XYZ file of C-alpha atoms in Angstrom:
531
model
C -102.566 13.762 -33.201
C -101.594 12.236 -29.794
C -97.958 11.605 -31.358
C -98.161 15.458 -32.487
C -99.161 16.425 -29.136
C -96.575 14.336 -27.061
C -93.854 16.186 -29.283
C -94.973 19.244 -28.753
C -95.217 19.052 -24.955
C -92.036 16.999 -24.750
C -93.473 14.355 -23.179
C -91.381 11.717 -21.769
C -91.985 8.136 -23.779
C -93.744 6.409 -20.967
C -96.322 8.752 -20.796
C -97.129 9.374 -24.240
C -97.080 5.550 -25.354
C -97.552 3.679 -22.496
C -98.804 0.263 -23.994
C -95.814 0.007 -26.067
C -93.611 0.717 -23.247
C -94.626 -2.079 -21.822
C -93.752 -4.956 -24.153
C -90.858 -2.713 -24.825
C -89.468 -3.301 -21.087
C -91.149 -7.421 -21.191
C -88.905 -7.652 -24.272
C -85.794 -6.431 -23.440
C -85.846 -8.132 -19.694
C -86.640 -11.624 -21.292
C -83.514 -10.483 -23.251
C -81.728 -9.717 -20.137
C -82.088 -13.404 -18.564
C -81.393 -14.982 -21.762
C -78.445 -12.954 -22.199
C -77.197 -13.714 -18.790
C -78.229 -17.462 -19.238
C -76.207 -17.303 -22.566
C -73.296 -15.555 -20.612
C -73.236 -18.470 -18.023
C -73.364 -21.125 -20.940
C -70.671 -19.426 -22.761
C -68.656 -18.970 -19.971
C -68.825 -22.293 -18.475
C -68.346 -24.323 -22.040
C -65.448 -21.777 -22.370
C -63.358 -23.450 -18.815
C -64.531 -26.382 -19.703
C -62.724 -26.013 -23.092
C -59.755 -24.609 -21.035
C -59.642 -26.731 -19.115
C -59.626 -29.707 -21.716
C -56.791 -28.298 -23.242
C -54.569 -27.611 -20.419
C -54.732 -31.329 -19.653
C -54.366 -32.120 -23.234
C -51.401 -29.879 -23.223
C -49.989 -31.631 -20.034
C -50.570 -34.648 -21.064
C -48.565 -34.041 -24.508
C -45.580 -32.695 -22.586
C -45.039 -35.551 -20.070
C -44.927 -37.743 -23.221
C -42.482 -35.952 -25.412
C -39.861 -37.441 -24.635
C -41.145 -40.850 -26.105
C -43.066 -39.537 -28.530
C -41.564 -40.433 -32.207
C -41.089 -37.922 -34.635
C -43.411 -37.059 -36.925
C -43.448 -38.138 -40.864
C -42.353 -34.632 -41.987
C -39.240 -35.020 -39.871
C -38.376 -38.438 -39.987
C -37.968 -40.796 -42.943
C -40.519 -43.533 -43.822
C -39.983 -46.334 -41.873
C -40.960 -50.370 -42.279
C -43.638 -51.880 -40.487
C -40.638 -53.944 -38.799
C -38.858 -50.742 -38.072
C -42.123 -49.152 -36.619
C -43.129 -52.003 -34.483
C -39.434 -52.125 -33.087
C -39.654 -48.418 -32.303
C -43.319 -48.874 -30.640
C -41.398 -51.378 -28.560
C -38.936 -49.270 -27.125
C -41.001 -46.219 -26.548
C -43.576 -48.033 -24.898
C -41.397 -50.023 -22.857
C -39.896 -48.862 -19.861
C -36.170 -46.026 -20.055
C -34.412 -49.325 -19.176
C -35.632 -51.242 -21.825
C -34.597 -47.709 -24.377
C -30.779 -48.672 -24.244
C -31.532 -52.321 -24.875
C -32.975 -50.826 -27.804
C -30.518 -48.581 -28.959
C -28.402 -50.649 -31.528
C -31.973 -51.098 -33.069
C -31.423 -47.744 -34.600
C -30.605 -47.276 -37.649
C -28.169 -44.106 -37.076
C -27.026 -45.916 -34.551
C -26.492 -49.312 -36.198
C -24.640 -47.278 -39.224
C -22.108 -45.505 -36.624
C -21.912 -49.301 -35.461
C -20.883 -50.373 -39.469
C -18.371 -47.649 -39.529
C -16.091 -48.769 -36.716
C -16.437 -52.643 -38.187
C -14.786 -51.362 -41.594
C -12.376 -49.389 -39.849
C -11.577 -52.810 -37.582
C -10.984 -54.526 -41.359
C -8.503 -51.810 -43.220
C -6.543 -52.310 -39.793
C -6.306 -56.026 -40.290
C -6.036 -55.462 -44.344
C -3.535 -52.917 -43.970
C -1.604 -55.545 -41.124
C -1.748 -57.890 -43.482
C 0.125 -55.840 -46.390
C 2.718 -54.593 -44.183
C 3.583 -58.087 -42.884
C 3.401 -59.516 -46.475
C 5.706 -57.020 -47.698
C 8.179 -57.170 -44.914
C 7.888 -60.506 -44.590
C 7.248 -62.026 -47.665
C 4.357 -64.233 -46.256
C 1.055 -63.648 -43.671
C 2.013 -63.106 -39.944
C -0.632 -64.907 -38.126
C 0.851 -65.221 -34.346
C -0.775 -62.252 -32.592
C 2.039 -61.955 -30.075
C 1.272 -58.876 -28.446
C -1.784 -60.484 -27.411
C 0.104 -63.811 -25.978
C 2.483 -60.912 -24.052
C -0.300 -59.247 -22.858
C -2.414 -62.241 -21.301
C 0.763 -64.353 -20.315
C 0.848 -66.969 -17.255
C -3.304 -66.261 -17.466
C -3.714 -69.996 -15.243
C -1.943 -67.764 -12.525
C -4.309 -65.260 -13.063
C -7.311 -68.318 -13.204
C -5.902 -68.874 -9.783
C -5.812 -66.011 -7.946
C -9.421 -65.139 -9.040
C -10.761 -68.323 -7.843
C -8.670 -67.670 -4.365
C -9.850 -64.039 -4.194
C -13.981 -65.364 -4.935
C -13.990 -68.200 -2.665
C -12.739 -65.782 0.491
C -15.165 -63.293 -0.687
C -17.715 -65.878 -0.750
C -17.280 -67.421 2.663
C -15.688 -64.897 4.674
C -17.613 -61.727 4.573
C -20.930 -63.584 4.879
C -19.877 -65.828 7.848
C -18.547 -62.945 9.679
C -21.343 -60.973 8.844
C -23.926 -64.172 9.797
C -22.253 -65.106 13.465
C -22.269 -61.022 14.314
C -25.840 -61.022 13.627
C -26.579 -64.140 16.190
C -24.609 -62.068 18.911
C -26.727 -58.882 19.153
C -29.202 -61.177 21.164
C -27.331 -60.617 24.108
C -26.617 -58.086 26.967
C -25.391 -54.278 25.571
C -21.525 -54.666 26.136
C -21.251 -58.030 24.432
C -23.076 -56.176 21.496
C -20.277 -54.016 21.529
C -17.627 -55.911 22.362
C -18.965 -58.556 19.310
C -19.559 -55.613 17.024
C -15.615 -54.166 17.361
C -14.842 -57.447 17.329
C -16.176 -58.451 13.805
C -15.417 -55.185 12.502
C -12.011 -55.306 12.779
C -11.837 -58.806 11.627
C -13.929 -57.456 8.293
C -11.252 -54.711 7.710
C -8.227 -56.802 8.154
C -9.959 -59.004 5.793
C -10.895 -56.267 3.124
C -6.890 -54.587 3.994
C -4.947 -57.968 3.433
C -6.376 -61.026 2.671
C -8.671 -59.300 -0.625
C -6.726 -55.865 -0.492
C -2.834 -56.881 -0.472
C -2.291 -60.576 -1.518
C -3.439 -60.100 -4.911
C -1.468 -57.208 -5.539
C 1.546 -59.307 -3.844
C 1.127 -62.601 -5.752
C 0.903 -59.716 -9.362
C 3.879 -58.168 -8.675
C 5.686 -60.775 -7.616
C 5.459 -62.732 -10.263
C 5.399 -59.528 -12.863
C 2.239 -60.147 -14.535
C 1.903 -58.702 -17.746
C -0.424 -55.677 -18.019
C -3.823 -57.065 -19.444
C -3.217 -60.064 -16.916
C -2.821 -57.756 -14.262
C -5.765 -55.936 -14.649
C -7.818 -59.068 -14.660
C -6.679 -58.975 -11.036
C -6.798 -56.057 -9.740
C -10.222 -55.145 -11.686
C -11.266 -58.263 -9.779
C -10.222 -57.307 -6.816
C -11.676 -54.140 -6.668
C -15.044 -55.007 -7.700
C -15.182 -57.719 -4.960
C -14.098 -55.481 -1.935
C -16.609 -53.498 -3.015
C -19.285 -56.350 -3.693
C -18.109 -57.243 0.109
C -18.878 -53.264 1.412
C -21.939 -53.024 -0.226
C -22.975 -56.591 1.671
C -22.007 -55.470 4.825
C -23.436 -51.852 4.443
C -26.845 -52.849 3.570
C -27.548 -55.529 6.181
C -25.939 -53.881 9.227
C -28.796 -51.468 9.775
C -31.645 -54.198 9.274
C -29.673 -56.302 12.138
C -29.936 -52.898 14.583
C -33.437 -52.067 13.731
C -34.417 -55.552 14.292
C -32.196 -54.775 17.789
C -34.636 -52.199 18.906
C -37.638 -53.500 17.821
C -37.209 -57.033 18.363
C -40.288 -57.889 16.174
C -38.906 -61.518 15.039
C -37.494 -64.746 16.718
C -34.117 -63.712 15.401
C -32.468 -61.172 12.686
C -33.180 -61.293 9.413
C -29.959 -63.029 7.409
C -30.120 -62.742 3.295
C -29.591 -66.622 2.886
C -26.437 -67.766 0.752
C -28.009 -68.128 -2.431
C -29.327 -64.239 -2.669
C -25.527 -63.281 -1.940
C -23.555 -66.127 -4.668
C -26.249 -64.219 -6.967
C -25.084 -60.954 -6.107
C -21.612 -61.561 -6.346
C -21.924 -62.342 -10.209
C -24.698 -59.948 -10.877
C -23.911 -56.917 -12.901
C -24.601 -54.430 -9.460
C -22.741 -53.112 -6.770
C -25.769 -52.628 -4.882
C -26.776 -55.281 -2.564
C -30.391 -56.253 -2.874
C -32.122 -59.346 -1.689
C -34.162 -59.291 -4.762
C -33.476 -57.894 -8.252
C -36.073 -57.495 -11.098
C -35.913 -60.782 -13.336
C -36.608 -61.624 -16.872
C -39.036 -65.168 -17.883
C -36.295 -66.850 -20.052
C -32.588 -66.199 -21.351
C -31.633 -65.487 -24.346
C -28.419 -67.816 -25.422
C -28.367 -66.070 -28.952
C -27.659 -63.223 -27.317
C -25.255 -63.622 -24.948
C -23.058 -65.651 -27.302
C -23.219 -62.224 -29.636
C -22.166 -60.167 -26.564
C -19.183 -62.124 -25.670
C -18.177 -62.023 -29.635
C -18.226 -58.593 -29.411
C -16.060 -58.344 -26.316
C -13.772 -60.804 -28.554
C -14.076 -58.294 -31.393
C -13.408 -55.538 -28.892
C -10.455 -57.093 -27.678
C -8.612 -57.749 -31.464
C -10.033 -53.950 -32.743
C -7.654 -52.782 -29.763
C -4.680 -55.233 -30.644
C -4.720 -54.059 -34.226
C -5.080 -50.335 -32.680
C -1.577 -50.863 -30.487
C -0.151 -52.624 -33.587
C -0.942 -49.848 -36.041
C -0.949 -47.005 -34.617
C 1.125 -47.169 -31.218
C 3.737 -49.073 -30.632
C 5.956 -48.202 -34.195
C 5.117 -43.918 -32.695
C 5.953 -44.667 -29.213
C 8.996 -46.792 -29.900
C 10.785 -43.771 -32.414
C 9.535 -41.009 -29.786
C 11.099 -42.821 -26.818
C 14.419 -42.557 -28.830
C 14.061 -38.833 -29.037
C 15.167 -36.524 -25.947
C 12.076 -34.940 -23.442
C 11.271 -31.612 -24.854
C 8.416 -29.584 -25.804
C 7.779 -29.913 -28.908
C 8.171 -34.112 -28.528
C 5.804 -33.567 -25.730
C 2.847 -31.550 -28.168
C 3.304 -33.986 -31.503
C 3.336 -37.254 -28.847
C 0.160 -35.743 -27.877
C -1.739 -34.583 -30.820
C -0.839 -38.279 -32.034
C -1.740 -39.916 -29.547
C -5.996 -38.623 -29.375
C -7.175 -40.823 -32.309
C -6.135 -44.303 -29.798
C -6.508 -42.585 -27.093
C -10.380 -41.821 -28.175
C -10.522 -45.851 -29.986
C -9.569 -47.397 -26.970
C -11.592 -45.096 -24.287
C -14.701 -46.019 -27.099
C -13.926 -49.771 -27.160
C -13.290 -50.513 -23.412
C -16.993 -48.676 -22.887
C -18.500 -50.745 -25.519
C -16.862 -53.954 -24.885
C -16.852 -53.926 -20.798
C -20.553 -51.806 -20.330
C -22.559 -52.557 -22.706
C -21.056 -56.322 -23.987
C -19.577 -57.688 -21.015
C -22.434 -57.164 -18.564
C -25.069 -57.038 -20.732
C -23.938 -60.567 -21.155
C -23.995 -61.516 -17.718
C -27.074 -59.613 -16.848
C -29.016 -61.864 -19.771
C -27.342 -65.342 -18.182
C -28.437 -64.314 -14.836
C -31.734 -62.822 -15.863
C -31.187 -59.280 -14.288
C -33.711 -57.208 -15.670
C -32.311 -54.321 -14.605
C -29.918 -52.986 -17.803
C -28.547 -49.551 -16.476
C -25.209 -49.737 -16.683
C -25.177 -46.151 -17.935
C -26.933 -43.427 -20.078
C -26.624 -41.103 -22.787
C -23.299 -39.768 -21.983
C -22.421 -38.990 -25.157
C -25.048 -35.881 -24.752
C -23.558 -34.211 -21.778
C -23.295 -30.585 -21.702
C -21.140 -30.801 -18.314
C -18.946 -32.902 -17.018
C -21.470 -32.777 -13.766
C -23.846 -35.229 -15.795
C -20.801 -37.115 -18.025
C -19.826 -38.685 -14.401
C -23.457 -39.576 -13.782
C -24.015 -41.201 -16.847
C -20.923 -42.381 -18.013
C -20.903 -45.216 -15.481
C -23.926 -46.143 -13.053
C -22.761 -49.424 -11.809
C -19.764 -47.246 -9.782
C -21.651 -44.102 -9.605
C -24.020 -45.538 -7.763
C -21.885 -47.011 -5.583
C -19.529 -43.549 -4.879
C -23.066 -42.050 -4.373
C -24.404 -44.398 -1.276
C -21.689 -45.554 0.058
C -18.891 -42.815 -0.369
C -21.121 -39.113 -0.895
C -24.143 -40.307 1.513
C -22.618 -41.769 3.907
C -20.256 -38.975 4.499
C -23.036 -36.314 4.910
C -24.648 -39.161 7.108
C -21.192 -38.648 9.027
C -21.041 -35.072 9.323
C -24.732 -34.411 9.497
C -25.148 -33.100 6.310
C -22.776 -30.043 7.077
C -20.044 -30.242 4.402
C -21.467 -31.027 1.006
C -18.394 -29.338 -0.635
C -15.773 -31.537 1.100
C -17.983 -34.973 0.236
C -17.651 -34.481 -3.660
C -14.306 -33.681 -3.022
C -13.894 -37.257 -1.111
C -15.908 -38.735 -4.003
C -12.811 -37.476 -5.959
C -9.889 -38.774 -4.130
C -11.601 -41.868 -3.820
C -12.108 -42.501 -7.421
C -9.036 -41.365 -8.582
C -6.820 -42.816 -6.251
C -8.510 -45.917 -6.982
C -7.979 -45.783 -10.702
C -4.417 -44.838 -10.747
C -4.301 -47.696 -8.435
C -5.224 -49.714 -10.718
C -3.312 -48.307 -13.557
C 0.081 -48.317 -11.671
C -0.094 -52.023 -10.378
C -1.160 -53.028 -13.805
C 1.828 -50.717 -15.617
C 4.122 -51.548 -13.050
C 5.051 -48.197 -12.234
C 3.931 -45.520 -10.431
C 3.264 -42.139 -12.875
C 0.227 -39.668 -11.808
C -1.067 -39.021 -14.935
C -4.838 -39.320 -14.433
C -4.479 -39.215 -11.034
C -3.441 -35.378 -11.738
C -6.120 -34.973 -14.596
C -8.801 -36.555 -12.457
C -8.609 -34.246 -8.984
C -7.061 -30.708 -11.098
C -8.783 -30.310 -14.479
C -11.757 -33.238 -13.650
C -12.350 -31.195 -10.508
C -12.437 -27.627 -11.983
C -14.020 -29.365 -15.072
C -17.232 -30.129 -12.845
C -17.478 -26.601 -11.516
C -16.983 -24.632 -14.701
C -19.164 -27.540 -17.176
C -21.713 -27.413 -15.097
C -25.197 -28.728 -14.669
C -26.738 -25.075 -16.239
C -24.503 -25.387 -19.196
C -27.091 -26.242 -22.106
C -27.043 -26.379 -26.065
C -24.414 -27.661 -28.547
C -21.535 -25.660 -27.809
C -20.941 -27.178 -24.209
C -21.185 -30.380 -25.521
C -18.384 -29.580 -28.002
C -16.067 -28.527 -25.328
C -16.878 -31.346 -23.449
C -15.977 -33.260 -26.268
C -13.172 -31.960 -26.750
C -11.772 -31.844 -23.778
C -12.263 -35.551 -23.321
C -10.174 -36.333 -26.193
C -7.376 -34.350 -25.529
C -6.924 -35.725 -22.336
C -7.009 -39.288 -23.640
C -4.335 -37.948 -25.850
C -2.164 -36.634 -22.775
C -3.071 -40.022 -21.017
C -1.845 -42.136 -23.855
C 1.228 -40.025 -24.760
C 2.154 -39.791 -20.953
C 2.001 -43.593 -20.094
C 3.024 -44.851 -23.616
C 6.677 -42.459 -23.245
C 7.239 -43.995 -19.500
C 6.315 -47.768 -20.591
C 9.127 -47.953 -23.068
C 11.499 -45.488 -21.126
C 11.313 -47.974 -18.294
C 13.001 -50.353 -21.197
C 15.276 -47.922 -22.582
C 16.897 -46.966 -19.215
C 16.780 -49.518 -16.663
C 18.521 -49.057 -13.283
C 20.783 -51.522 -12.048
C 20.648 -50.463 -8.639
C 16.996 -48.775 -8.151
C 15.942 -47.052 -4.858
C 12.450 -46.140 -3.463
C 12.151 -42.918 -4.994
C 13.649 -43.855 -8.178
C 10.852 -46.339 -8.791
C 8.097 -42.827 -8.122
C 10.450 -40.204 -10.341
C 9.205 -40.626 -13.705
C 12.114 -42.453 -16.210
C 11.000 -40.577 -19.205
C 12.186 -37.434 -17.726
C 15.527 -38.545 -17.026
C 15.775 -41.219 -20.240
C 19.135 -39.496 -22.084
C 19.747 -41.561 -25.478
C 23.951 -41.506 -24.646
C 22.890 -43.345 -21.616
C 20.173 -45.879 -22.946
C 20.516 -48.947 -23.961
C 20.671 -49.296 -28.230
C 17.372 -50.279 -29.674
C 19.282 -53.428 -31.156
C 19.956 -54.460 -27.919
C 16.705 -54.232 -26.271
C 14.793 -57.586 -25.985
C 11.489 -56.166 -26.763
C 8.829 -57.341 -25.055
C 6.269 -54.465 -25.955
């Protein structure tokens, strides 16, 4: 009746059941805190969840890079193969390139290059079989190449004792004169300076390259030397440059009794360590491993007779029939196109053999822990990174002591003109090395180095990503080596075709296979070939 009567007077709800209203309204505010208790919960387990996974996710990317891959994408692997590859990743990126030949892939690109080293020497020994009716066995390109080596034993023993004694007694007897007033600071620091340049300029700079030439060292002998040389002038910078500025803080500050002098061991160990940075201490390793050093230097050996049978094979019969043929064009293209496969073998083998055999080698005798001689070059997208990776050792060295120190100079105003300086440097360094050892002067990768390596590092540059770039890169590289084989190769044995009798200044810069006519050379039956 009441329910009749409420809906007939449209009664509001309140009024009409008022009991029921009441546990209506308890019931839906308990529902109201729970809800907003349950909202709270939710929405706290909910970051919390967030928040695990964006540290998950965090932590997954930083470790990517090390992080195998998985079975779907890799094939099944031994629990040798496994345990080798838990080494590496876990390990520290130096300890990765130790690791590298450990590879499978790696190991088979490795197996390829051996079998190509044997059908050299099998297809060697044919040809001198047939031709000779018996097995040539005197490897006389290799006595040419290494001739009147005791001279060369010599001059490197001269060149390390010097380096040995004079840079750090110069550098030890400055040191002891900054005690005293301001000008005989200054009068001891030009003093000592100049003496260290004259040093650098003719005792370690020109007598080597005077006792080579002199006495026409053959090319591999020469670059012994001059290789040598280098690397100790710079050993001898890097000394200087790195203990100079702890001798003028200790000036100001006066803290000690006396300057701090790296004693004569730390320096004998950094002349023969695999750095051109100057450290007084290096990361070590517990023991050395003889095994392993004897397989390095068998490898350089191997290195060394892969490029003998390279010259034998595939040079010197090409170059000798070109350098008959007059300078044109189409000579030029064919030389070229010819010339990439040893061009690319010997740029592969001299990598192999000099930075990751040869100072591997020394690195394990001496215990230097520290193995980065260079990176995954082979990966570059620009040429920016290929010169970063390609070579550490001298990168580093161009970068502190060549690119820093000339911002350091100008105050960090010309950034532009200091990788151009990098440049000249490096290239005027290696053609240095290239003419001495040649003995002639021809600008090939001088040329190459500051036009196309320069424009090369602006246009393949550090933005340049995916497969493509690398391709160019690639391909670049090998065509030069072509151009720098060809180039060289064509002078070497126009230099024997055509010699002057009567040879001037600038005859000895102009480049002979540019001139060589075959009515003016010398018959090939007459030439006393001595490669």
């Amino acid at each position: 009746m009441s329910s009749l009567l409420c809906e007939s007077h449209s009664d509001t709800m309140k009024e009409c059941y008022p009991y029921q209203f009441k546990h209506l309204k308890r019931i839906l505010y308990v529902c109201f805190l729970f809800g907003q208790g349950l909202k709270s919960d939710l929405m706290r387990q909910f970051e919390s969840q967030v928040h695990d996974f964006m540290d998950s996710l965090i932590e997954e990317s930083a470790s990517l890079e090390s992080t195998p891959l998985p079975a779907a994408f890799s094939p099944p692997q031994s629990d040798k193969e496994r345990s080798k590859l838990g080494y590496c990743i876990s390990s520290s990126t130096l300890n990765l390139y130790k690791c590298l030949f450990e590879v499978n892939h790696i190991r088979t690109i490795y197996h390829m290059f051996i079998a190509l080293l044997i059908l050299f020497i099998l297809s060697t020994f044919v040809v001198d079989f047939l031709d000779e009716g018996r097995l040539v066995l005197d490897f006389d390109l290799l006595v040419y190449a290494f001739g009147q080596f005791p001279l060369v034993v010599c001059t490197w023993l001269c060149m390390f004792l010097s380096v040995l004694l004079v840079p750090y007694t110069l550098f030890h007897l400055w040191s002891q004169s900054q005690s005293g007033s301001h000008g005989q600071q200054r009068l001891y620091t030009w003093l000592f300076g100049s003496a260290f340049l004259l040093y650098q300029g003719l005792c370690l700079g020109f007598l080597p390259t005077y006792v080579v030439v002199t006495n026409s060292l053959p090319p591999a002998s020469c670059f012994i030397v001059i290789i040598e040389q280098v690397r100790l002038m710079m050993k001898a910078h890097s000394f200087v440059r790195e203990n100079v500025p702890r001798v003028l803080a200790w000036q100001k500050d006066k803290t000690s009794n006396g300057p701090v002098v790296p004693q004569v061991s730390q320096y004998l160990y950094f002349l023969f360590a695999p750095t051109l940075i100057y450290r007084d201490k290096y990361p070590r390793n517990p023991v050395t491993r003889w095994g392993y050093v004897a397989s390095k230097l068998l490898q350089v050996l191997g290195c060394l007779f892969y490029t003998y049978y390279i010259f034998v094979r595939l040079c010197i019969p090409q170059f000798r029939s070109i350098s008959l043929q007059l300078f044109n064009l189409r000579a030029m293209v064919l030389c070229v196109f010819n010339s990439i496969l040893p061009g690319v073998l010997v740029l592969l083998l001299g990598f192999f053999a000099f930075l990751h055999c040869w100072l591997n080698a020394f690195a394990e005798m001496l215990r230097f822990a520290d193995r980065m001689f260079y990176k995954d070059w082979w990966n570059s997208t620009s040429y920016a990174n290929y010169y970063r990776t390609w070579n550490v050792v001298v990168h580093d060295w161009l970068y502190y002591y060549v690119y820093k120190d000339f911002l350091l100079i100008s105050q960090k105003r010309f950034r532009p003109a200091a990788m151009f300086f990098v440049f000249t440097v490096s290239a005027v360094v290696h053609e240095y090395i290239l003419a001495v050892s040649f003995g002639f002067f021809y600008p090939v990768l001088f040329c190459l180095f500051m036009c196309f390596g320069m424009m090369f590092n602006f246009i393949f540059h550090d933005r340049r990503k995916g497969p493509i770039w690398n391709i160019l890169m690639w391909t670049s590289l090998f065509l030069g080596q072509g151009v720098i084989m060809c180039l060289y190769s064509q002078e070497w044995y126009a230099r024997r075709y055509c010699p002057l009798k009567e040879s001037s200044f600038l005859d000895l810069l102009k480049p002979r296979s540019w001139s060589c006519q075959r009515d003016l050379m010398a018959g090939p039956d007459k030439i006393k070939w001595d490669y």
